[in-house]
Coordinates of C-alpha atoms in Angstrom, one line a residue:
M30 CA 18.9 2.4 5.0
N31 CA 19.3 3.2 1.5
L32 CA 17.3 6.2 0.0
L33 CA 18.6 6.1 -3.5
F34 CA 16.0 4.0 -5.3
K35 CA 13.0 5.7 -3.9
R36 CA 15.0 9.4 -4.7
L37 CA 15.4 8.1 -8.0
T38 CA 11.8 6.9 -8.4
G39 CA 10.5 10.3 -7.0
K40 CA 8.9 8.2 -3.7
L41 CA 11.1 10.3 -1.7
Q42 CA 9.7 13.5 -2.4
S43 CA 12.1 16.7 -2.9
T44 CA 12.9 19.2 0.2
D45 CA 10.9 21.6 -1.4
R46 CA 8.1 19.6 -2.2
M47 CA 7.9 18.1 1.2
E48 CA 7.8 22.2 2.6
E49 CA 4.9 22.4 -0.2
Y50 CA 2.9 20.1 1.3
I51 CA 3.6 20.9 5.1
A52 CA 2.5 24.8 4.0
Q53 CA 0.0 23.5 1.9
M54 CA -1.6 21.2 4.6
E55 CA -1.7 24.1 6.9
Q56 CA -3.8 26.5 4.4
D57 CA -5.9 23.3 3.6
I58 CA -6.7 23.1 7.1
A59 CA -7.5 26.6 7.7
R60 CA -9.7 26.8 4.5
Y61 CA -11.4 23.2 5.6
H62 CA -12.6 25.4 8.9
A63 CA -13.2 28.8 7.2
V64 CA -15.6 26.8 4.5
E65 CA -17.2 24.5 7.4
Q66 CA -18.4 27.7 8.4
S67 CA -19.8 29.5 5.3
P68 CA -23.1 29.8 5.0
E69 CA -22.7 28.4 1.4
L70 CA -21.8 24.9 3.1
A71 CA -24.9 24.8 5.5
E72 CA -27.0 26.0 2.7
Y73 CA -25.6 22.7 0.5
K74 CA -25.6 20.1 2.7
Q75 CA -29.6 21.1 4.0
L76 CA -30.2 20.9 0.5
K77 CA -28.5 17.8 -0.3
E78 CA -30.2 16.1 2.8
K79 CA -33.8 17.3 1.3
V80 CA -32.4 16.3 -2.4
A81 CA -31.5 12.8 -1.1
S82 CA -34.4 12.1 1.1
K83 CA -37.0 9.5 0.3
E84 CA -39.7 12.1 0.0
F85 CA -37.9 14.2 -2.5
C86 CA -36.9 11.0 -4.6
Q87 CA -40.6 9.7 -4.9
K88 CA -41.8 13.5 -5.9
K89 CA -39.3 13.9 -8.3
Q90 CA -40.5 10.2 -9.6
N91 CA -43.7 10.7 -9.5
L92 CA -43.9 14.0 -10.9
I93 CA -41.6 13.0 -14.5
Q94 CA -42.9 9.6 -14.6
T95 CA -47.0 9.8 -14.5
K96 CA -48.7 10.5 -17.3
Y97 CA -51.3 13.6 -17.8
K98 CA -54.0 11.1 -18.7
S99 CA -53.8 9.2 -15.1
T100 CA -54.2 12.3 -13.4
K101 CA -57.3 13.3 -11.7
Y102 CA -57.3 16.7 -13.7
Y103 CA -57.2 15.0 -16.8
M104 CA -60.4 12.3 -16.1
T105 CA -62.3 15.7 -14.8
Y106 CA -62.1 17.0 -17.6
H107 CA -62.6 13.6 -20.0
E108 CA -65.9 13.1 -17.5
L109 CA -67.1 17.1 -18.4
H110 CA -66.2 16.7 -22.3
I111 CA -68.2 13.3 -22.6
M112 CA -71.3 15.0 -20.8
Q113 CA -71.5 17.9 -22.9
K114 CA -71.6 15.6 -26.1
D115 CA -74.4 14.0 -24.5
K116 CA -77.5 15.8 -26.6
T117 CA -80.2 14.2 -24.3
L118 CA -78.5 15.6 -21.0
Q119 CA -77.8 19.3 -23.1
L120 CA -81.5 18.9 -23.9
Y121 CA -82.2 18.6 -20.2
Q122 CA -79.9 21.8 -19.5
Q123 CA -81.6 24.0 -21.8
V124 CA -85.3 23.1 -21.2
K125 CA -85.0 22.6 -16.8
D126 CA -85.0 26.4 -16.4
S127 CA -87.2 27.6 -19.3
S128 CA -90.2 29.3 -19.5
Q129 CA -92.2 26.7 -21.7
L130 CA -91.2 24.0 -19.1
K131 CA -92.8 26.4 -16.1
E132 CA -96.1 26.9 -18.1
Y133 CA -96.0 23.2 -19.0
K134 CA -96.2 22.2 -15.4
A135 CA -98.5 24.7 -14.1
F136 CA -100.5 23.7 -17.6
R137 CA -100.3 19.9 -16.2
A138 CA -101.1 21.0 -12.7
S139 CA -104.7 22.5 -13.6
G140 CA -107.9 21.0 -14.4
D141 CA -107.0 21.6 -18.2
Y142 CA -104.5 18.7 -18.2
I143 CA -107.4 16.1 -18.8
K144 CA -108.0 17.8 -22.0
L145 CA -105.1 16.8 -23.5
S146 CA -106.9 12.8 -23.6
D147 CA -109.6 15.0 -25.9
K148 CA -107.8 14.4 -29.4
A149 CA -111.1 16.9 -30.9
L150 CA -110.6 18.9 -28.3
V151 CA -106.6 19.3 -29.0
K152 CA -107.7 20.0 -32.8
K153 CA -109.8 22.6 -32.1
S154 CA -107.3 24.3 -29.2
P155 CA -103.7 26.1 -30.5
D156 CA -103.0 26.3 -26.8
L157 CA -103.9 22.1 -26.3
K158 CA -101.6 21.4 -29.1
N159 CA -98.3 23.2 -28.4
M160 CA -98.7 21.8 -24.8
L161 CA -99.1 18.1 -26.3
R162 CA -96.1 19.2 -28.8
F163 CA -94.0 20.0 -25.5
E164 CA -95.2 16.6 -23.7
Q165 CA -94.0 14.4 -26.7
S166 CA -90.9 16.8 -27.7
K167 CA -87.0 14.9 -27.1
A168 CA -86.5 18.0 -24.8
Y169 CA -89.4 17.2 -22.4
K170 CA -88.6 13.4 -22.8
A171 CA -84.9 14.6 -21.7
Y172 CA -86.3 16.7 -19.1
V173 CA -88.3 13.6 -17.5
Q174 CA -84.6 11.2 -17.9
Y175 CA -82.9 13.4 -16.4
S176 CA -85.1 15.3 -13.4
T177 CA -84.7 12.3 -10.9
S178 CA -81.2 11.4 -12.3
L179 CA -77.6 12.7 -10.1
V180 CA -75.8 13.1 -13.4
P181 CA -76.9 16.7 -13.8
D182 CA -75.9 17.6 -10.1
K183 CA -72.7 15.9 -11.1
Y184 CA -72.1 17.7 -14.5
E185 CA -72.6 21.1 -12.7
R186 CA -70.4 19.9 -10.2
L187 CA -67.6 19.0 -13.0
R188 CA -68.1 22.7 -14.5
A189 CA -67.9 24.5 -11.1
Q190 CA -64.5 22.4 -10.6
V191 CA -63.2 23.0 -13.7
A192 CA -63.9 26.5 -13.9
D193 CA -62.3 27.0 -10.3
E194 CA -58.7 28.7 -10.6
A195 CA -57.0 26.6 -8.4
F196 CA -58.1 23.3 -10.7
Q197 CA -57.1 25.2 -13.4
R198 CA -53.8 26.2 -12.6
E199 CA -52.9 22.3 -11.3
N200 CA -54.4 21.0 -14.4
A201 CA -52.1 23.4 -16.4
F202 CA -49.2 22.1 -14.1
W203 CA -50.0 18.3 -14.6
A204 CA -50.5 19.1 -18.4
N205 CA -47.2 20.2 -19.0
P206 CA -44.6 17.1 -20.0
K207 CA -41.9 19.4 -18.0
R208 CA -43.5 20.2 -15.2
W209 CA -40.4 19.1 -13.0
L210 CA -38.7 21.8 -14.2
T211 CA -41.3 24.4 -13.0
T212 CA -41.2 23.2 -9.6
E213 CA -39.6 24.8 -6.2
E214 CA -38.0 21.0 -5.5
H215 CA -36.4 21.5 -9.0
I216 CA -34.9 25.0 -8.4
D217 CA -33.4 23.2 -5.0
E218 CA -31.8 20.5 -6.9
V219 CA -30.4 23.4 -9.6
R220 CA -29.2 25.1 -6.7
L221 CA -27.5 22.2 -4.8
Q222 CA -25.7 21.7 -7.9
Q223 CA -24.4 25.3 -8.5
L224 CA -23.0 25.2 -4.8
S225 CA -21.4 21.8 -5.9
Q226 CA -19.4 23.1 -8.4
L227 CA -18.4 26.1 -5.9
P228 CA -14.5 25.8 -5.4
D229 CA -14.7 25.4 -1.8
I230 CA -17.5 23.0 -1.6
V231 CA -15.5 21.0 -4.5
F232 CA -12.1 21.7 -1.8
Y233 CA -14.0 20.9 1.7
L234 CA -15.8 17.8 0.1
A235 CA -12.4 16.7 -1.1
Q236 CA -11.2 16.4 1.9
D237 CA -10.6 13.3 4.3
A238 CA -12.1 15.1 7.8
K239 CA -10.7 12.0 9.7
K240 CA -7.4 12.7 8.0
I241 CA -8.0 17.0 8.7
E242 CA -8.9 15.5 12.5
E243 CA -6.0 13.8 12.8
M244 CA -3.3 16.6 11.5
E245 CA -5.1 19.0 13.9
K246 CA -4.3 16.9 16.8
Y247 CA -1.0 18.2 16.6
V248 CA -0.5 21.4 18.1
L249 CA 2.8 23.6 17.1
T250 CA 4.6 24.2 20.2
F251 CA 7.6 25.3 19.0
G252 CA 8.6 26.8 15.5
E253 CA 11.8 28.5 15.4
E254 CA 12.6 30.3 12.0
F255 CA 15.6 31.7 13.4
Q256 CA 14.2 35.5 12.6
W257 CA 16.7 36.7 15.0
T258 CA 20.3 38.5 14.9
H259 CA 22.2 37.6 18.5
L260 CA 22.5 34.3 20.4
A261 CA 21.5 36.2 23.2
E262 CA 18.0 37.0 21.6
S263 CA 17.0 33.5 21.0
K264 CA 15.8 30.7 22.7
W265 CA 18.6 28.8 22.4
K266 CA 21.6 29.1 25.1
P267 CA 25.6 27.9 24.6
G268 CA 27.2 24.8 25.9
F269 CA 26.0 21.8 27.8
C270 CA 23.0 21.6 30.4
Y271 CA 23.4 19.4 33.6
K272 CA 21.0 18.6 36.4
N273 CA 24.2 20.7 38.6
K274 CA 23.9 23.8 37.8
H275 CA 27.1 24.8 39.6
L276 CA 29.0 22.3 36.8
L277 CA 30.4 24.4 34.4
Q278 CA 28.3 23.9 31.1
Q279 CA 30.2 25.6 28.4
H280 CA 33.3 22.9 27.9
S281 CA 34.6 20.8 25.5
F282 CA 35.8 17.0 25.7
A283 CA 39.6 15.8 26.1
N284 CA 38.6 13.6 23.5
E285 CA 37.6 15.8 20.7
Q286 CA 39.6 17.7 18.4
Q287 CA 37.5 21.6 18.6
A288 CA 36.9 23.6 21.4
N289 CA 33.0 24.3 22.1
N290 CA 33.4 28.5 21.9
G291 CA 30.2 29.6 23.7
G292 CA 28.4 30.4 21.0
R293 CA 30.8 32.6 19.5
N294 CA 31.0 30.0 16.5
T295 CA 26.6 30.1 15.7
G296 CA 25.2 32.9 13.5
T297 CA 22.1 33.3 11.6
I298 CA 22.2 34.3 7.7
N299 CA 18.7 35.2 6.1
G300 CA 17.0 32.9 8.0
T301 CA 19.2 29.9 8.7
F302 CA 21.3 29.1 11.8
T303 CA 24.9 28.1 11.5
I304 CA 27.6 26.1 13.3
L305 CA 30.7 27.1 11.9
T306 CA 33.8 24.6 13.0
K307 CA 36.9 26.4 11.8
R308 CA 40.9 26.5 12.6
E309 CA 42.1 28.5 14.9
Q310 CA 44.4 28.0 18.1
I311 CA 42.7 28.3 21.5
T312 CA 43.4 26.7 25.1
A313 CA 39.6 26.2 26.6
P314 CA 38.2 23.9 29.0
A315 CA 37.8 20.4 28.6
W316 CA 36.6 17.1 30.1
D317 CA 38.8 14.7 30.7
T318 CA 36.9 11.6 32.1
K319 CA 40.1 10.5 34.8
K320 CA 41.3 14.2 35.7
G321 CA 37.8 16.1 35.5
F322 CA 37.9 19.5 34.1
I323 CA 41.2 20.5 32.7
N324 CA 43.0 23.2 30.0
K325 CA 43.7 22.1 26.6
D326 CA 44.9 23.5 23.5
F327 CA 42.6 23.2 20.3
S328 CA 43.4 23.8 16.7
Y329 CA 39.6 24.0 16.1
T330 CA 36.6 25.5 17.6
S331 CA 33.1 25.3 17.1
D332 CA 29.9 24.9 19.2
V333 CA 26.6 23.2 20.7
V334 CA 23.4 25.4 21.7
N335 CA 20.3 24.0 23.2
T336 CA 17.1 24.9 24.7
A337 CA 17.0 23.8 28.3
D338 CA 16.1 26.7 29.9
S339 CA 13.4 27.6 27.1
F340 CA 12.0 24.6 25.9
R341 CA 11.4 20.9 26.3
Q342 CA 8.8 18.2 25.6
Q343 CA 7.9 14.9 25.9
E344 CA 6.3 13.0 22.8
G345 CA 5.1 14.7 19.5
L346 CA 6.3 15.4 16.2
F347 CA 9.8 16.8 15.8
M348 CA 11.0 18.3 12.9
V349 CA 14.4 20.0 11.5
K350 CA 15.2 21.4 8.1
L351 CA 18.9 21.1 7.9
R352 CA 22.4 20.5 5.9
C353 CA 26.0 20.0 6.7
S354 CA 29.2 20.1 5.0
G355 CA 32.7 19.1 5.9
R356 CA 33.8 15.5 7.0
I357 CA 33.1 16.2 10.9
H358 CA 30.4 15.4 13.2
H359 CA 27.1 17.3 12.8
A360 CA 23.8 16.8 14.9
A361 CA 20.4 17.4 15.7
W362 CA 19.5 15.8 19.1
L363 CA 17.2 15.6 21.7
G364 CA 18.9 15.3 25.4
A365 CA 18.0 15.8 29.1
E366 CA 20.6 16.4 31.9
S367 CA 21.9 12.9 32.4
K368 CA 23.7 11.6 29.6
L369 CA 20.7 9.4 28.6
P370 CA 18.0 9.3 27.3
L371 CA 19.5 10.8 23.8
L372 CA 17.4 10.5 20.5
T373 CA 19.4 11.5 17.4
L374 CA 17.5 13.6 14.9
F375 CA 20.5 13.6 12.5
H376 CA 23.8 12.7 13.1
F377 CA 26.4 13.1 10.6
N378 CA 29.3 11.3 11.8
G379 CA 32.0 12.3 8.6
K380 CA 30.9 9.2 6.6
N381 CA 27.3 8.6 7.0
I382 CA 24.1 9.5 8.5
V383 CA 22.8 7.6 11.2
M384 CA 19.2 8.5 13.3
G385 CA 18.1 6.5 16.4
N386 CA 17.9 6.0 19.8
T387 CA 20.8 5.7 22.4
T388 CA 20.1 3.8 25.9
N389 CA 22.0 1.9 28.3
E390 CA 22.2 -1.4 26.0
G391 CA 23.8 1.3 22.8
F392 CA 22.7 2.8 19.7
E393 CA 19.4 1.2 18.5
G394 CA 18.6 3.0 14.7
T395 CA 19.6 3.2 11.3
R396 CA 22.1 4.4 8.4
V397 CA 20.6 6.7 6.1
T398 CA 22.5 6.5 2.8
G399 CA 21.7 7.5 -0.7
I400 CA 20.9 10.9 -0.3
N401 CA 23.3 14.0 0.1
P402 CA 24.0 15.7 3.5
S403 CA 25.1 18.9 2.1
Q404 CA 21.4 19.3 0.5
F405 CA 18.8 20.2 2.8
Y406 CA 16.3 17.6 3.9
I407 CA 13.9 17.6 6.7
Y408 CA 14.6 14.6 9.5
S409 CA 11.7 13.8 11.7
L410 CA 10.6 12.0 14.9
R411 CA 7.5 10.4 15.5
W412 CA 7.4 10.2 19.4
N413 CA 4.4 8.6 21.2
R414 CA 4.1 6.4 24.4
S415 CA 4.3 3.3 22.3
E416 CA 7.0 3.7 19.6
L417 CA 9.4 6.4 18.0
I418 CA 9.2 6.4 14.3
W419 CA 12.0 8.1 12.2
Y420 CA 11.8 9.7 9.2
V421 CA 13.4 11.9 5.8
N422 CA 11.2 14.1 4.3
N423 CA 8.4 12.0 3.6
V424 CA 9.6 8.2 4.1
E425 CA 9.9 6.8 7.4
V426 CA 13.5 5.3 7.6
Y427 CA 13.3 3.8 11.0
R428 CA 10.8 2.5 13.8
T429 CA 11.3 1.1 17.4
K430 CA 9.1 0.1 20.5
H431 CA 11.8 -0.2 23.0
N432 CA 13.7 2.0 25.0
I433 CA 10.6 4.9 24.9
P434 CA 11.6 8.0 27.1
R435 CA 9.8 8.7 29.7
E436 CA 10.3 12.5 30.6
A437 CA 10.8 15.7 28.7
L438 CA 13.8 16.6 26.2
Y439 CA 15.2 19.4 24.9
L440 CA 16.5 20.4 21.5
A441 CA 20.3 20.8 20.8
L442 CA 22.3 21.3 17.6
S443 CA 26.4 20.6 17.7
S444 CA 29.3 19.9 15.5
F445 CA 32.8 18.4 16.8
I446 CA 35.7 16.6 15.6
A447 CA 36.1 12.9 17.0
A448 CA 39.6 11.9 18.5
R449 CA 40.5 9.6 15.9
Q450 CA 39.0 11.6 12.6
R451 CA 40.9 13.9 10.2
P452 CA 39.8 17.0 11.2
Y453 CA 38.6 19.5 8.5
E454 CA 36.6 22.6 8.8
G455 CA 32.6 22.7 8.3
K456 CA 29.2 24.1 8.4
L457 CA 25.9 23.1 10.2
E458 CA 23.5 25.0 8.6
V459 CA 19.5 24.6 10.3
D460 CA 16.7 26.2 8.1
W461 CA 14.1 26.0 10.9
I462 CA 13.1 23.7 13.4
R463 CA 9.3 22.8 14.5
V464 CA 8.2 20.8 17.1
Y465 CA 4.3 19.6 17.4
K466 CA 2.4 18.5 20.7
R467 CA -0.5 16.2 20.0

């Protein structure tokens, strides 16, 4: 796969940007869960549910849209006001408890009341005149009109109702055209708006929960940052790994031009692991397919290291950040005690980068071009039960559903010079390796 176009167009993220993305992803997951447990988010969720509820929305709409004149409070005040303008009713209110009415009632109940029908007597008696004058007055007629009516009682009830403090508070509330702004619900609404603008909650709401959940399914099982000095201090051992532990583990191959040097060509510099392939004369054991192990003179030395004794894994996400120089073979791979299975995370053969799966049927994979192997890139393999997927940084370069390994494999790093290859010195530099288990 040619990555030149993707690199030039920015679709292939730079390695620095890819590392920033990985680090940011880890930070985002940690921050996501920190916010998830925060009291602010709990309050936000509670208020969000409340403000979005049917009851809340209906109440808000009612308080904003209701006109004061349509409320029972306005109607009560209005009805009382009309009664207060009723002069006949006001006269009734004035006379109903008056001493004059009491005197008239007493007079009417006495035997003297009949005297009012005698004009001559009335003319002679000031008291009778007063009684007759009162009987014919508007005040008494108002009393007669309302004494058997329910209106005065209603008037008193309205007066008492309007005078009540609770009624006055409610009336003042409904009379206020901005009444919604005085409610506890509006306070909740404002608080929700404030919470929704908090950076942590803005961040939380912007995340894809399913994506977070999916990322969290991968747990770091092997993290190698090469913060050690000597190979013996690490998780790596030099040489190969065979099922028969009595076989020689540290050897070279007769059809290669370098001697694997037992880890002496490896080291760490500022957290970067290196395998140096260098020119030097050495006699070392080599495996010959016809003669078995022989001693052979080599003009170059290099190395191979593996994690067979410290780490193996079946399935997961395998990531390695590396670069290499020298037109020889450099590789990062997953292997077993047997020759197969063999999954190649990265292999530079002196000309091209290849990534893929070596099986009994041969090599299944892809040649990657358009990038410079002497620059750091992140080479990854996502291995699950049904398929294998290879990536360079963020770009998928190959996938297959055939010959999926069914056993745990170890990690290995190596550099070598093939028999027909022009020999060069070289360097494989590995910045870090991370393996995740789903």
